[in-house]
Amino acid sequence: MRERQSSDLRQTHWLGMAGLSRNVGFAANKVFAANLLQVILPAPFLIGLILGLEGFFGLVLNPLTGYWSDRTRRPWLRRKVYVMVCLPIAAVAWWTFCSVHHVLFAVVALAVFYAFEQASLSPYQAWMPEITPLERRGIVSGYLNFWWQIGNLLSFLVIPILWETNHSIAYLLTGALIAAGGLLTGLLVIERPERAVREKPSLRSYRPLLFGNLRHFFLFQCLSWIAFEAIASFFTLFTVKDLHGTVLDSGLIMSVFTAVVVVVSLLSGALYRRMAPKWLLVVAALGFGILGLIGYSVQTVSQAFLLVGVAGVFWSLNMTVSYAFVADLLRRAVSDDRAANQLSGGLYGMSNVVQSVALLLAAPIVGAFIRLLGGDYRAMFATSAVASFVAALVILAVTAPRVTERVEEDIADVI
C-alpha cells in the first residue's frame, strides 16, 4: 500500500511539472511581453490588441482541444500529446519573440506562443481526474496548485533577477523551463487506457452550464478576470514609465501578490465553510475595486508593493471561493451528484473560455483608454475598478441557499 501511495505521489508531482512550465510562460508574458513590444511598437492601443491575442486563442482553442481530447480513445493522443508537443513549441516561440527585433516576426512568434500555451490547457486539466481516485483529488489538487504557484514565482522573481544580469539567458531559461515541464509530464505520467472514454460525449449534456445561477456566476468570473487582467497586462509598463521603477521591481511586486494569494487561500477555504459564499465574492469584488480606485494615487514603487499585496488578499478570496462555489452551483443545477461529476470537465472548459474572453477584452480596452488619456497607464486602475464593481452587482443575482442550509447538507459528513 505504501509503495502504491509513493508511486501515486510521484505521479502527482510529475503531473505538476507541466502546470509549472505553463505558468512560467503565463507569468513571463505578464512581466516581459508588453515591455518588449513597446520597444519595437510604441503604441499602447496596438500593444493591447496584440496582448489580447492570448484571450482570442484561449477562447477558440480551449473548448476545441478539450472536446477533441475527450473524444480520443488512444491514450498517447488523448492527453499526453498536448503537453509533449504544445509546450515545447510554445517554448521555442517565446524565445523567438524575445530574440527578434522585427515587428512582424515578433508578433507572429508571440501569437504562436499564445496558441500553443492555450491549446495545452484543457486536456492537461482533464488529465488529473483520470489518474487520481476520487478520495485523493483534494490532496492532489493541493500539490498541483503548489507547483503551479512555483511556476508563477519563477517568472515573477527568479527570472527578472537573472534578467537584470543577462537578458538573453533569462529568456533562454524561460523557454527551457516551459519545454522541460511539458516533456517531463508527457514522458513520466501514465495514461490509463481503461479510463478512456467508451462513448462520445453529447454537446447537449453541457446545457446546464449556460443557464440560471451558473450563467450569472460565469459572467461574474469574466468581469473578475477583466479586473485582474486590466492591471496585469500593463503593470510592468506602469512600474517602469509612471513609477520610474525597473522590470525587476515589477517582478518583485508580482511575487508579493502571488505569495499573498497562496497564504490567504487557506483562510479563504475556511471562510467558505462558515459564511455565505455569494457574500464572500461580493466582498472580494468590492475590495478589489476599491483598491483599483486607490491605485490612481500610487506614486512610488513602495506604495505599489503595499497596494498589490492587499489586492492579493481579495483576489485569493475570489479564486478560492469561486472554485468551490461553482461546483456547488453545478450540483444544484443538475440535482444529482453523479450527473454533476460527469459535467466537471465542462466546467474546466467553460472557466477557461471565460478567462479567455477576459484576456481578449481587457488589454485592448485598457490600451485604448491609455491612448485617450495621453499615455497615462493609471487608466488600467479605472478599468479594473469598474469591472470589479459590476461583478459585485452580478453575483448578487445568484440565488443560493443560506449558509445554515448549506452546512447541514454539505458539511454533515465532515462533522
Coordinates of C-alpha atoms in Angstrom, one line a residue:
M1 CA 0.0 0.0 0.0
R2 CA 2.8 2.4 0.9
E3 CA 4.6 1.7 -2.4
R4 CA 1.4 2.4 -4.3
Q5 CA 0.9 5.7 -2.4
S6 CA 4.5 6.6 -3.0
S7 CA 4.0 5.9 -6.7
D8 CA 0.8 8.0 -6.9
L9 CA 2.6 10.9 -5.2
R10 CA 5.4 10.8 -7.7
Q11 CA 2.8 10.8 -10.5
T12 CA 1.2 13.8 -8.9
H13 CA 4.5 15.7 -8.8
W14 CA 5.4 14.8 -12.3
L15 CA 1.9 15.9 -13.4
G16 CA 2.6 19.3 -11.7
M17 CA 5.6 19.9 -13.9
A18 CA 3.5 20.7 -17.0
G19 CA 1.4 23.2 -14.9
L20 CA 4.6 24.7 -13.5
S21 CA 6.0 25.2 -17.0
R22 CA 2.8 26.6 -18.4
N23 CA 2.6 29.1 -15.5
V24 CA 6.2 30.1 -16.2
G25 CA 5.1 31.1 -19.6
F26 CA 1.9 32.7 -18.4
A27 CA 3.7 34.8 -15.8
A28 CA 6.7 35.6 -18.1
N29 CA 4.2 37.0 -20.6
K30 CA 2.9 39.4 -17.9
V31 CA 6.4 40.5 -16.9
F32 CA 8.1 40.9 -20.3
A33 CA 5.7 40.9 -23.2
A34 CA 4.4 44.5 -23.0
N35 CA 7.8 45.9 -22.2
L36 CA 9.4 44.1 -25.2
L37 CA 6.6 45.2 -27.6
Q38 CA 6.9 48.8 -26.6
V39 CA 10.5 48.9 -27.8
I40 CA 9.5 48.0 -31.4
L41 CA 5.9 49.2 -31.3
P42 CA 5.4 52.3 -29.2
A43 CA 1.6 52.4 -29.4
P44 CA -0.3 51.3 -26.3
F45 CA -3.5 50.5 -28.2
L46 CA -1.7 48.2 -30.7
I47 CA 0.2 46.6 -27.8
G48 CA -3.2 46.0 -26.1
L49 CA -4.5 44.3 -29.3
I50 CA -1.5 42.1 -29.6
L51 CA -1.7 41.1 -25.9
G52 CA -5.4 40.3 -26.4
L53 CA -4.4 37.5 -28.8
E54 CA -3.8 35.4 -25.7
G55 CA -7.5 35.6 -24.9
F56 CA -8.6 35.1 -28.5
F57 CA -6.6 31.8 -28.9
G58 CA -7.9 30.7 -25.5
L59 CA -11.5 31.4 -26.5
V60 CA -11.1 29.3 -29.7
L61 CA -8.7 26.6 -28.7
N62 CA -9.7 25.7 -25.1
P63 CA -13.1 24.2 -25.9
L64 CA -11.8 22.6 -29.1
T65 CA -8.8 20.8 -27.7
G66 CA -10.8 19.8 -24.6
Y67 CA -13.5 18.4 -26.8
W68 CA -11.1 16.6 -29.2
S69 CA -9.2 15.2 -26.2
D70 CA -12.3 13.9 -24.6
R71 CA -13.3 12.1 -27.8
T72 CA -9.9 10.5 -28.4
R73 CA -9.6 6.9 -27.2
R74 CA -5.9 6.3 -27.8
P75 CA -4.0 7.3 -24.6
W76 CA -0.9 8.9 -26.1
L77 CA -3.2 11.1 -28.3
R78 CA -5.7 11.8 -25.5
R79 CA -3.8 14.0 -23.0
K80 CA 0.0 13.4 -23.4
V81 CA 0.3 14.8 -26.9
Y82 CA -1.0 18.2 -25.8
V83 CA 1.7 18.8 -23.2
M84 CA 4.5 17.0 -25.0
V85 CA 4.1 18.8 -28.3
C86 CA 2.4 22.1 -27.4
L87 CA 4.6 23.3 -24.6
P88 CA 8.0 22.7 -26.3
I89 CA 6.6 24.6 -29.4
A90 CA 5.5 27.4 -27.1
A91 CA 8.9 27.5 -25.6
V92 CA 10.6 27.9 -29.0
A93 CA 8.1 30.6 -29.9
W94 CA 8.7 32.5 -26.7
W95 CA 12.5 32.5 -27.2
T96 CA 12.0 33.7 -30.8
F97 CA 9.7 36.5 -29.7
C98 CA 12.3 37.7 -27.1
S99 CA 15.1 37.5 -29.6
V100 CA 13.9 39.1 -32.8
H101 CA 13.6 42.8 -33.4
H102 CA 11.3 42.9 -36.4
V103 CA 7.7 43.8 -35.6
L104 CA 6.0 41.2 -37.9
F105 CA 8.3 38.3 -36.8
A106 CA 7.9 39.3 -33.1
V107 CA 4.1 39.4 -33.3
V108 CA 3.9 36.1 -35.2
A109 CA 6.1 34.4 -32.6
L110 CA 4.1 35.8 -29.7
A111 CA 0.9 34.6 -31.4
V112 CA 2.3 31.1 -31.8
F113 CA 3.3 31.1 -28.2
Y114 CA -0.2 32.1 -27.1
A115 CA -1.8 29.5 -29.4
F116 CA 0.2 26.5 -28.2
E117 CA 0.1 27.6 -24.5
Q118 CA -3.7 27.7 -24.7
A119 CA -4.1 24.5 -26.7
S120 CA -2.4 22.5 -23.9
L121 CA -4.6 23.8 -21.1
S122 CA -8.0 21.9 -21.2
P123 CA -6.5 18.5 -21.9
Y124 CA -4.0 19.0 -19.2
Q125 CA -6.6 19.9 -16.6
A126 CA -8.7 16.9 -17.6
W127 CA -5.8 14.5 -17.0
M128 CA -5.7 14.6 -13.2
P129 CA -9.2 13.1 -12.6
E130 CA -8.5 10.2 -14.9
I131 CA -5.4 9.0 -12.9
T132 CA -6.5 10.1 -9.4
P133 CA -9.0 8.3 -7.1
L134 CA -11.9 10.4 -6.0
E135 CA -10.9 10.3 -2.4
R136 CA -7.4 11.7 -3.2
R137 CA -8.4 14.5 -5.6
G138 CA -8.4 17.2 -2.9
I139 CA -4.9 16.4 -1.8
V140 CA -3.6 16.1 -5.3
S141 CA -5.2 19.4 -6.3
G142 CA -3.2 21.0 -3.4
Y143 CA 0.1 19.6 -4.6
L144 CA -0.7 20.7 -8.2
N145 CA -1.5 24.2 -7.1
F146 CA 1.7 24.3 -5.2
W147 CA 3.7 23.6 -8.3
W148 CA 1.7 26.0 -10.4
Q149 CA 2.4 28.8 -8.0
I150 CA 6.1 27.9 -8.0
G151 CA 5.9 28.5 -11.8
N152 CA 4.5 32.0 -11.2
L153 CA 7.2 32.8 -8.7
L154 CA 9.9 31.7 -11.0
S155 CA 8.8 34.2 -13.6
F156 CA 7.8 37.0 -11.2
L157 CA 11.0 36.8 -9.1
V158 CA 13.9 34.5 -10.2
I159 CA 13.9 35.2 -13.9
P160 CA 13.6 39.0 -13.5
I161 CA 16.6 38.9 -11.2
L162 CA 18.5 37.0 -13.8
W163 CA 17.2 39.4 -16.5
E164 CA 18.9 42.3 -14.7
T165 CA 22.3 40.5 -15.3
N166 CA 21.8 39.0 -18.7
H167 CA 18.6 39.4 -20.8
S168 CA 19.4 36.5 -23.2
I169 CA 20.0 33.9 -20.5
A170 CA 16.8 34.9 -18.8
Y171 CA 14.7 34.4 -22.0
L172 CA 16.5 31.1 -22.7
L173 CA 15.9 29.8 -19.2
T174 CA 12.2 30.7 -19.5
G175 CA 11.9 28.7 -22.8
A176 CA 13.9 25.8 -21.3
L177 CA 11.5 25.6 -18.3
I178 CA 8.4 25.7 -20.5
A179 CA 9.7 22.9 -22.7
A180 CA 11.2 20.7 -19.9
G181 CA 7.9 20.7 -17.8
G182 CA 5.9 19.6 -20.8
L183 CA 8.3 16.8 -21.7
L184 CA 8.7 15.5 -18.1
T185 CA 4.9 15.3 -17.6
G186 CA 4.3 13.7 -21.0
L187 CA 7.1 11.1 -20.6
L188 CA 6.6 10.2 -16.9
V189 CA 2.9 10.5 -16.2
I190 CA 0.8 7.5 -17.1
E191 CA -2.4 7.5 -19.1
R192 CA -4.6 4.5 -18.3
P193 CA -6.4 3.1 -21.3
E194 CA -9.2 1.8 -19.1
R195 CA -10.1 5.3 -18.2
A196 CA -10.5 6.4 -21.8
V197 CA -14.0 7.3 -23.0
R198 CA -16.2 4.5 -24.1
E199 CA -18.9 6.7 -25.6
K200 CA -18.5 10.0 -27.3
P201 CA -19.9 12.9 -25.1
S202 CA -23.0 14.8 -26.2
L203 CA -22.9 18.6 -26.5
R204 CA -26.4 18.8 -25.1
S205 CA -25.2 17.5 -21.8
Y206 CA -23.4 20.8 -21.2
R207 CA -26.5 22.9 -21.4
P208 CA -26.9 23.3 -17.6
L209 CA -23.7 25.4 -17.7
L210 CA -25.4 28.1 -19.7
F211 CA -28.4 28.9 -17.7
G212 CA -29.6 30.0 -14.2
N213 CA -27.1 30.6 -11.4
L214 CA -24.2 29.3 -13.5
R215 CA -24.8 31.9 -16.2
H216 CA -24.6 34.7 -13.6
F217 CA -21.6 33.1 -12.0
F218 CA -19.6 32.8 -15.2
L219 CA -20.4 36.5 -16.0
F220 CA -19.1 37.4 -12.6
Q221 CA -16.0 35.3 -13.3
C222 CA -15.4 37.1 -16.6
L223 CA -15.7 40.5 -15.1
S224 CA -13.4 39.5 -12.2
W225 CA -10.7 38.4 -14.7
I226 CA -11.2 41.6 -16.7
A227 CA -10.5 43.5 -13.5
F228 CA -7.3 41.4 -12.9
E229 CA -6.0 41.4 -16.5
A230 CA -6.6 45.2 -16.9
I231 CA -3.9 45.7 -14.3
A232 CA -1.7 42.7 -15.0
S233 CA -1.3 43.4 -18.8
F234 CA 0.2 46.8 -18.3
F235 CA 1.6 46.6 -14.8
T236 CA 5.2 46.4 -15.9
L237 CA 4.9 49.4 -18.2
F238 CA 3.2 51.3 -15.3
T239 CA 6.0 50.4 -13.0
V240 CA 8.7 51.4 -15.4
K241 CA 7.2 54.5 -17.0
D242 CA 4.9 56.1 -14.3
L243 CA 6.7 54.9 -11.2
H244 CA 10.2 55.1 -12.7
G245 CA 11.0 51.6 -11.4
T246 CA 12.5 48.6 -13.2
V247 CA 11.3 45.3 -14.7
L248 CA 12.8 43.7 -11.6
D249 CA 10.6 45.9 -9.4
S250 CA 7.6 44.7 -11.4
G251 CA 8.5 41.1 -10.9
L252 CA 9.1 41.5 -7.2
I253 CA 5.7 43.2 -6.8
M254 CA 4.0 40.4 -8.6
S255 CA 5.9 37.9 -6.4
V256 CA 4.4 39.5 -3.3
F257 CA 1.0 39.3 -4.9
T258 CA 1.4 35.6 -5.6
A259 CA 2.8 34.8 -2.2
V260 CA -0.2 36.6 -0.5
V261 CA -2.6 34.6 -2.7
V262 CA -1.1 31.3 -1.6
V263 CA -1.2 32.2 2.1
V264 CA -4.7 33.7 2.1
S265 CA -6.1 30.8 0.2
L266 CA -6.0 28.7 3.4
L267 CA -8.1 31.2 5.3
S268 CA -10.4 31.7 2.4
G269 CA -11.1 28.0 2.3
A270 CA -12.1 28.0 6.0
L271 CA -14.4 31.0 5.5
Y272 CA -16.2 29.2 2.8
R273 CA -17.5 26.7 5.4
R274 CA -18.7 29.5 7.7
M275 CA -20.1 32.3 5.6
A276 CA -22.4 32.5 2.5
P277 CA -20.1 32.2 -0.5
K278 CA -22.1 34.7 -2.5
W279 CA -21.3 37.4 0.0
L280 CA -17.7 36.5 0.2
L281 CA -17.5 37.0 -3.5
V282 CA -19.2 40.4 -3.1
V283 CA -16.6 41.4 -0.6
A284 CA -13.8 40.2 -2.8
A285 CA -15.0 42.1 -5.8
L286 CA -15.7 45.3 -3.9
G287 CA -12.4 45.2 -2.1
F288 CA -10.5 44.7 -5.4
G289 CA -12.5 47.5 -7.0
I290 CA -11.7 49.9 -4.1
L291 CA -8.1 49.2 -4.4
G292 CA -8.3 49.9 -8.1
L293 CA -9.6 53.4 -7.2
I294 CA -6.7 53.8 -4.7
G295 CA -4.3 52.8 -7.5
Y296 CA -4.7 56.3 -9.0
S297 CA -2.9 57.8 -6.1
V298 CA 0.1 55.4 -6.2
Q299 CA 3.3 57.5 -6.8
T300 CA 6.1 55.2 -5.7
V301 CA 7.3 51.6 -6.0
S302 CA 6.9 51.1 -2.3
Q303 CA 3.2 52.2 -2.4
A304 CA 2.7 49.7 -5.3
F305 CA 4.1 46.9 -3.2
L306 CA 1.6 47.7 -0.4
L307 CA -1.4 48.1 -2.8
V308 CA -0.7 44.9 -4.7
G309 CA -0.1 42.9 -1.5
V310 CA -3.5 43.9 -0.2
A311 CA -5.1 43.2 -3.6
G312 CA -3.7 39.7 -3.3
V313 CA -6.0 39.1 -0.2
F314 CA -9.2 39.9 -2.2
W315 CA -8.0 38.1 -5.3
S316 CA -7.2 34.9 -3.3
L317 CA -10.7 35.2 -1.6
N318 CA -12.3 35.4 -5.1
M319 CA -10.4 32.5 -6.6
T320 CA -10.7 30.1 -3.7
V321 CA -14.4 30.7 -3.0
S322 CA -15.2 30.6 -6.7
Y323 CA -13.5 27.2 -7.2
A324 CA -15.8 25.6 -4.6
F325 CA -18.9 27.7 -5.2
V326 CA -19.2 26.8 -8.9
A327 CA -19.1 23.1 -8.2
D328 CA -21.9 23.6 -5.6
L329 CA -23.9 25.6 -8.2
L330 CA -23.5 22.8 -10.8
R331 CA -24.6 20.2 -8.4
R332 CA -27.8 22.1 -7.6
A333 CA -28.4 22.8 -11.2
V334 CA -28.5 19.1 -12.2
S335 CA -29.8 17.9 -8.8
D336 CA -27.6 14.8 -8.9
D337 CA -24.1 14.2 -7.7
R338 CA -23.3 11.6 -10.4
A339 CA -24.5 13.9 -13.2
A340 CA -22.5 16.8 -11.8
N341 CA -19.3 14.7 -11.8
Q342 CA -19.9 13.8 -15.4
L343 CA -20.1 17.5 -16.3
S344 CA -16.9 18.5 -14.3
G345 CA -14.8 18.5 -17.5
G346 CA -17.3 21.0 -19.0
L347 CA -16.6 23.3 -16.0
Y348 CA -12.9 23.4 -16.8
G349 CA -13.7 24.3 -20.4
M350 CA -16.2 27.0 -19.5
S351 CA -13.9 28.5 -16.9
N352 CA -11.1 28.6 -19.5
V353 CA -13.3 30.2 -22.1
V354 CA -14.5 32.8 -19.6
Q355 CA -10.9 33.7 -18.7
S356 CA -10.0 33.8 -22.4
V357 CA -12.9 36.3 -23.0
A358 CA -11.4 38.5 -20.3
L359 CA -7.9 38.2 -21.8
L360 CA -9.4 39.1 -25.2
L361 CA -11.2 42.2 -23.9
A362 CA -9.1 43.6 -21.1
A363 CA -5.8 44.6 -22.8
P364 CA -7.3 46.3 -25.9
I365 CA -9.8 48.2 -23.7
V366 CA -7.1 49.4 -21.3
G367 CA -4.8 50.2 -24.2
A368 CA -7.5 52.4 -25.8
F369 CA -8.1 54.3 -22.5
I370 CA -4.3 54.8 -22.1
R371 CA -4.2 56.3 -25.6
L372 CA -7.2 58.6 -24.9
L373 CA -5.6 59.8 -21.7
G374 CA -2.3 60.6 -23.4
G375 CA -0.2 57.7 -22.3
D376 CA -1.3 57.6 -18.6
Y377 CA -1.1 54.0 -17.6
R378 CA -3.2 54.6 -14.5
A379 CA -6.2 54.1 -16.8
M380 CA -5.8 50.4 -16.0
F381 CA -6.9 51.0 -12.5
A382 CA -10.1 52.7 -13.6
T383 CA -11.0 49.8 -15.9
S384 CA -10.3 47.3 -13.1
A385 CA -12.4 49.2 -10.6
V386 CA -15.4 49.4 -12.9
A387 CA -15.3 45.7 -13.8
S388 CA -15.0 44.8 -10.1
F389 CA -18.0 46.9 -9.1
V390 CA -20.1 45.5 -11.9
A391 CA -19.0 42.0 -10.9
A392 CA -20.2 42.6 -7.3
L393 CA -23.6 43.5 -8.7
V394 CA -23.8 40.5 -11.0
I395 CA -23.0 37.9 -8.3
L396 CA -25.9 39.3 -6.3
A397 CA -28.2 37.8 -8.9
V398 CA -27.1 34.3 -7.9
T399 CA -29.8 32.6 -5.7
A400 CA -28.1 30.2 -3.2
P401 CA -29.3 28.6 0.0
R402 CA -28.5 30.2 3.3
V403 CA -25.2 29.1 4.9
T404 CA -27.0 27.2 7.6
E405 CA -28.8 25.0 5.0
R406 CA -25.5 24.6 3.1
V407 CA -23.7 23.4 6.2
E408 CA -26.5 20.9 7.0
E409 CA -26.3 19.5 3.5
D410 CA -22.7 19.7 2.6
I411 CA -20.7 19.6 5.9
A412 CA -22.5 16.8 7.7
D413 CA -20.1 14.2 6.6
V414 CA -17.1 16.3 7.7
I415 CA -18.6 16.9 11.2

